[in-house]
């Protein structure tokens, strides 16, 4: 593979374009972060951490979270009953003897 000046220059141009793209992306992220920071600061000044439009979503998520333990317990109870049934069947097949 021959390395020519033209190849080096072409590669350098590609790298410069990538750097420009990354620079533009970084500038965009800085602008978005600044805007978000201003929104958070204004929320702090108003005294609310959650905007009004998200109160219902927050309440719904909180409600769903409270149901999780019951669902897990119900599933565990079903698994325990299944295991107890398997033990009864296995115990019956052995004629009640312990091995």
PDB file of C-alpha atoms in Angstrom:
ATOM      1  CA  UNK A   1       0.000   0.000   0.000  1.00  0.00           C
ATOM      2  CA  UNK A   2       1.624   3.174  -1.179  1.00  0.00           C
ATOM      3  CA  UNK A   3       1.292   6.249   0.980  1.00  0.00           C
ATOM      4  CA  UNK A   4       1.024   9.314  -1.154  1.00  0.00           C
ATOM      5  CA  UNK A   5       0.676  12.971  -0.303  1.00  0.00           C
ATOM      6  CA  UNK A   6      -2.758  12.949  -1.961  1.00  0.00           C
ATOM      7  CA  UNK A   7      -3.882  10.067   0.281  1.00  0.00           C
ATOM      8  CA  UNK A   8      -2.619  11.847   3.399  1.00  0.00           C
ATOM      9  CA  UNK A   9      -4.357  15.067   2.375  1.00  0.00           C
ATOM     10  CA  UNK A  10      -7.611  13.228   1.621  1.00  0.00           C
ATOM     11  CA  UNK A  11      -7.495  11.502   5.013  1.00  0.00           C
ATOM     12  CA  UNK A  12      -6.773  14.822   6.711  1.00  0.00           C
ATOM     13  CA  UNK A  13      -9.804  16.403   5.012  1.00  0.00           C
ATOM     14  CA  UNK A  14     -12.018  13.537   6.193  1.00  0.00           C
ATOM     15  CA  UNK A  15     -10.729  13.962   9.744  1.00  0.00           C
ATOM     16  CA  UNK A  16     -11.297  17.734   9.626  1.00  0.00           C
ATOM     17  CA  UNK A  17     -14.905  17.148   8.547  1.00  0.00           C
ATOM     18  CA  UNK A  18     -15.415  14.680  11.400  1.00  0.00           C
ATOM     19  CA  UNK A  19     -13.973  17.177  13.865  1.00  0.00           C
ATOM     20  CA  UNK A  20     -16.345  19.847  12.560  1.00  0.00           C
ATOM     21  CA  UNK A  21     -19.304  17.483  12.985  1.00  0.00           C
ATOM     22  CA  UNK A  22     -18.215  16.617  16.531  1.00  0.00           C
ATOM     23  CA  UNK A  23     -17.729  20.289  17.329  1.00  0.00           C
ATOM     24  CA  UNK A  24     -21.242  21.086  16.070  1.00  0.00           C
ATOM     25  CA  UNK A  25     -22.677  18.223  18.105  1.00  0.00           C
ATOM     26  CA  UNK A  26     -20.841  19.440  21.209  1.00  0.00           C
ATOM     27  CA  UNK A  27     -22.155  22.978  20.712  1.00  0.00           C
ATOM     28  CA  UNK A  28     -25.681  21.622  20.373  1.00  0.00           C
ATOM     29  CA  UNK A  29     -25.310  19.613  23.585  1.00  0.00           C
ATOM     30  CA  UNK A  30     -24.019  22.680  25.414  1.00  0.00           C
ATOM     31  CA  UNK A  31     -27.046  24.679  24.262  1.00  0.00           C
ATOM     32  CA  UNK A  32     -29.454  21.912  25.297  1.00  0.00           C
ATOM     33  CA  UNK A  33     -27.776  21.549  28.680  1.00  0.00           C
ATOM     34  CA  UNK A  34     -27.919  25.301  29.273  1.00  0.00           C
ATOM     35  CA  UNK A  35     -31.621  25.360  28.396  1.00  0.00           C
ATOM     36  CA  UNK A  36     -32.327  22.405  30.671  1.00  0.00           C
ATOM     37  CA  UNK A  37     -30.366  23.985  33.496  1.00  0.00           C
ATOM     38  CA  UNK A  38     -32.400  27.190  33.158  1.00  0.00           C
ATOM     39  CA  UNK A  39     -35.638  25.176  33.316  1.00  0.00           C
ATOM     40  CA  UNK A  40     -34.494  23.361  36.453  1.00  0.00           C
ATOM     41  CA  UNK A  41     -33.481  26.620  38.093  1.00  0.00           C
ATOM     42  CA  UNK A  42     -36.848  28.186  37.281  1.00  0.00           C
ATOM     43  CA  UNK A  43     -38.596  25.137  38.771  1.00  0.00           C
ATOM     44  CA  UNK A  44     -36.578  25.560  41.946  1.00  0.00           C
ATOM     45  CA  UNK A  45     -37.562  29.213  42.144  1.00  0.00           C
ATOM     46  CA  UNK A  46     -41.240  28.355  41.755  1.00  0.00           C
ATOM     47  CA  UNK A  47     -40.880  25.682  44.420  1.00  0.00           C
ATOM     48  CA  UNK A  48     -41.928  22.633  42.484  1.00  0.00           C
ATOM     49  CA  UNK A  49     -39.807  19.769  41.296  1.00  0.00           C
ATOM     50  CA  UNK A  50     -42.478  18.387  39.010  1.00  0.00           C
ATOM     51  CA  UNK A  51     -44.377  20.516  36.494  1.00  0.00           C
ATOM     52  CA  UNK A  52     -48.184  20.418  36.788  1.00  0.00           C
ATOM     53  CA  UNK A  53     -48.630  18.567  33.526  1.00  0.00           C
ATOM     54  CA  UNK A  54     -46.576  15.662  34.882  1.00  0.00           C
ATOM     55  CA  UNK A  55     -48.368  15.384  38.234  1.00  0.00           C
ATOM     56  CA  UNK A  56     -50.844  12.834  36.850  1.00  0.00           C
ATOM     57  CA  UNK A  57     -48.051  10.762  35.311  1.00  0.00           C
ATOM     58  CA  UNK A  58     -46.153  10.833  38.585  1.00  0.00           C
ATOM     59  CA  UNK A  59     -49.244   9.768  40.551  1.00  0.00           C
ATOM     60  CA  UNK A  60     -49.903   6.930  38.117  1.00  0.00           C
ATOM     61  CA  UNK A  61     -46.321   5.678  38.349  1.00  0.00           C
ATOM     62  CA  UNK A  62     -46.479   5.825  42.121  1.00  0.00           C
ATOM     63  CA  UNK A  63     -49.728   3.837  42.072  1.00  0.00           C
ATOM     64  CA  UNK A  64     -48.231   1.212  39.766  1.00  0.00           C
ATOM     65  CA  UNK A  65     -45.162   0.923  41.978  1.00  0.00           C
ATOM     66  CA  UNK A  66     -47.362   0.150  44.984  1.00  0.00           C
ATOM     67  CA  UNK A  67     -48.855  -2.852  43.161  1.00  0.00           C
ATOM     68  CA  UNK A  68     -45.521  -4.461  42.414  1.00  0.00           C
ATOM     69  CA  UNK A  69     -44.962  -6.149  45.805  1.00  0.00           C
ATOM     70  CA  UNK A  70     -48.430  -7.738  45.713  1.00  0.00           C
ATOM     71  CA  UNK A  71     -47.822  -9.127  42.231  1.00  0.00           C
ATOM     72  CA  UNK A  72     -44.466 -10.563  43.278  1.00  0.00           C
ATOM     73  CA  UNK A  73     -45.942 -12.148  46.414  1.00  0.00           C
ATOM     74  CA  UNK A  74     -48.757 -13.663  44.405  1.00  0.00           C
ATOM     75  CA  UNK A  75     -46.289 -15.160  41.940  1.00  0.00           C
ATOM     76  CA  UNK A  76     -44.132 -16.527  44.771  1.00  0.00           C
ATOM     77  CA  UNK A  77     -47.182 -18.063  46.461  1.00  0.00           C
ATOM     78  CA  UNK A  78     -48.077 -19.831  43.220  1.00  0.00           C
ATOM     79  CA  UNK A  79     -44.537 -21.154  42.909  1.00  0.00           C
ATOM     80  CA  UNK A  80     -44.573 -22.389  46.518  1.00  0.00           C
ATOM     81  CA  UNK A  81     -47.880 -24.194  45.973  1.00  0.00           C
ATOM     82  CA  UNK A  82     -46.486 -25.824  42.824  1.00  0.00           C
ATOM     83  CA  UNK A  83     -43.399 -26.987  44.711  1.00  0.00           C
ATOM     84  CA  UNK A  84     -45.532 -28.338  47.564  1.00  0.00           C
ATOM     85  CA  UNK A  85     -47.627 -30.275  45.061  1.00  0.00           C
ATOM     86  CA  UNK A  86     -44.490 -31.678  43.424  1.00  0.00           C
ATOM     87  CA  UNK A  87     -43.212 -32.750  46.845  1.00  0.00           C
ATOM     88  CA  UNK A  88     -46.494 -34.526  47.623  1.00  0.00           C
ATOM     89  CA  UNK A  89     -46.374 -36.369  44.302  1.00  0.00           C
ATOM     90  CA  UNK A  90     -42.713 -37.286  44.759  1.00  0.00           C
ATOM     91  CA  UNK A  91     -43.368 -38.391  48.357  1.00  0.00           C
ATOM     92  CA  UNK A  92     -46.264 -40.525  47.163  1.00  0.00           C
ATOM     93  CA  UNK A  93     -44.129 -42.201  44.530  1.00  0.00           C
ATOM     94  CA  UNK A  94     -41.583 -43.152  47.210  1.00  0.00           C
ATOM     95  CA  UNK A  95     -44.312 -44.596  49.388  1.00  0.00           C
ATOM     96  CA  UNK A  96     -43.873 -41.985  52.093  1.00  0.00           C
ATOM     97  CA  UNK A  97     -40.289 -43.026  52.782  1.00  0.00           C
ATOM     98  CA  UNK A  98     -37.521 -40.520  53.152  1.00  0.00           C
ATOM     99  CA  UNK A  99     -34.383 -41.225  51.165  1.00  0.00           C
TER     100      UNK A  99
END
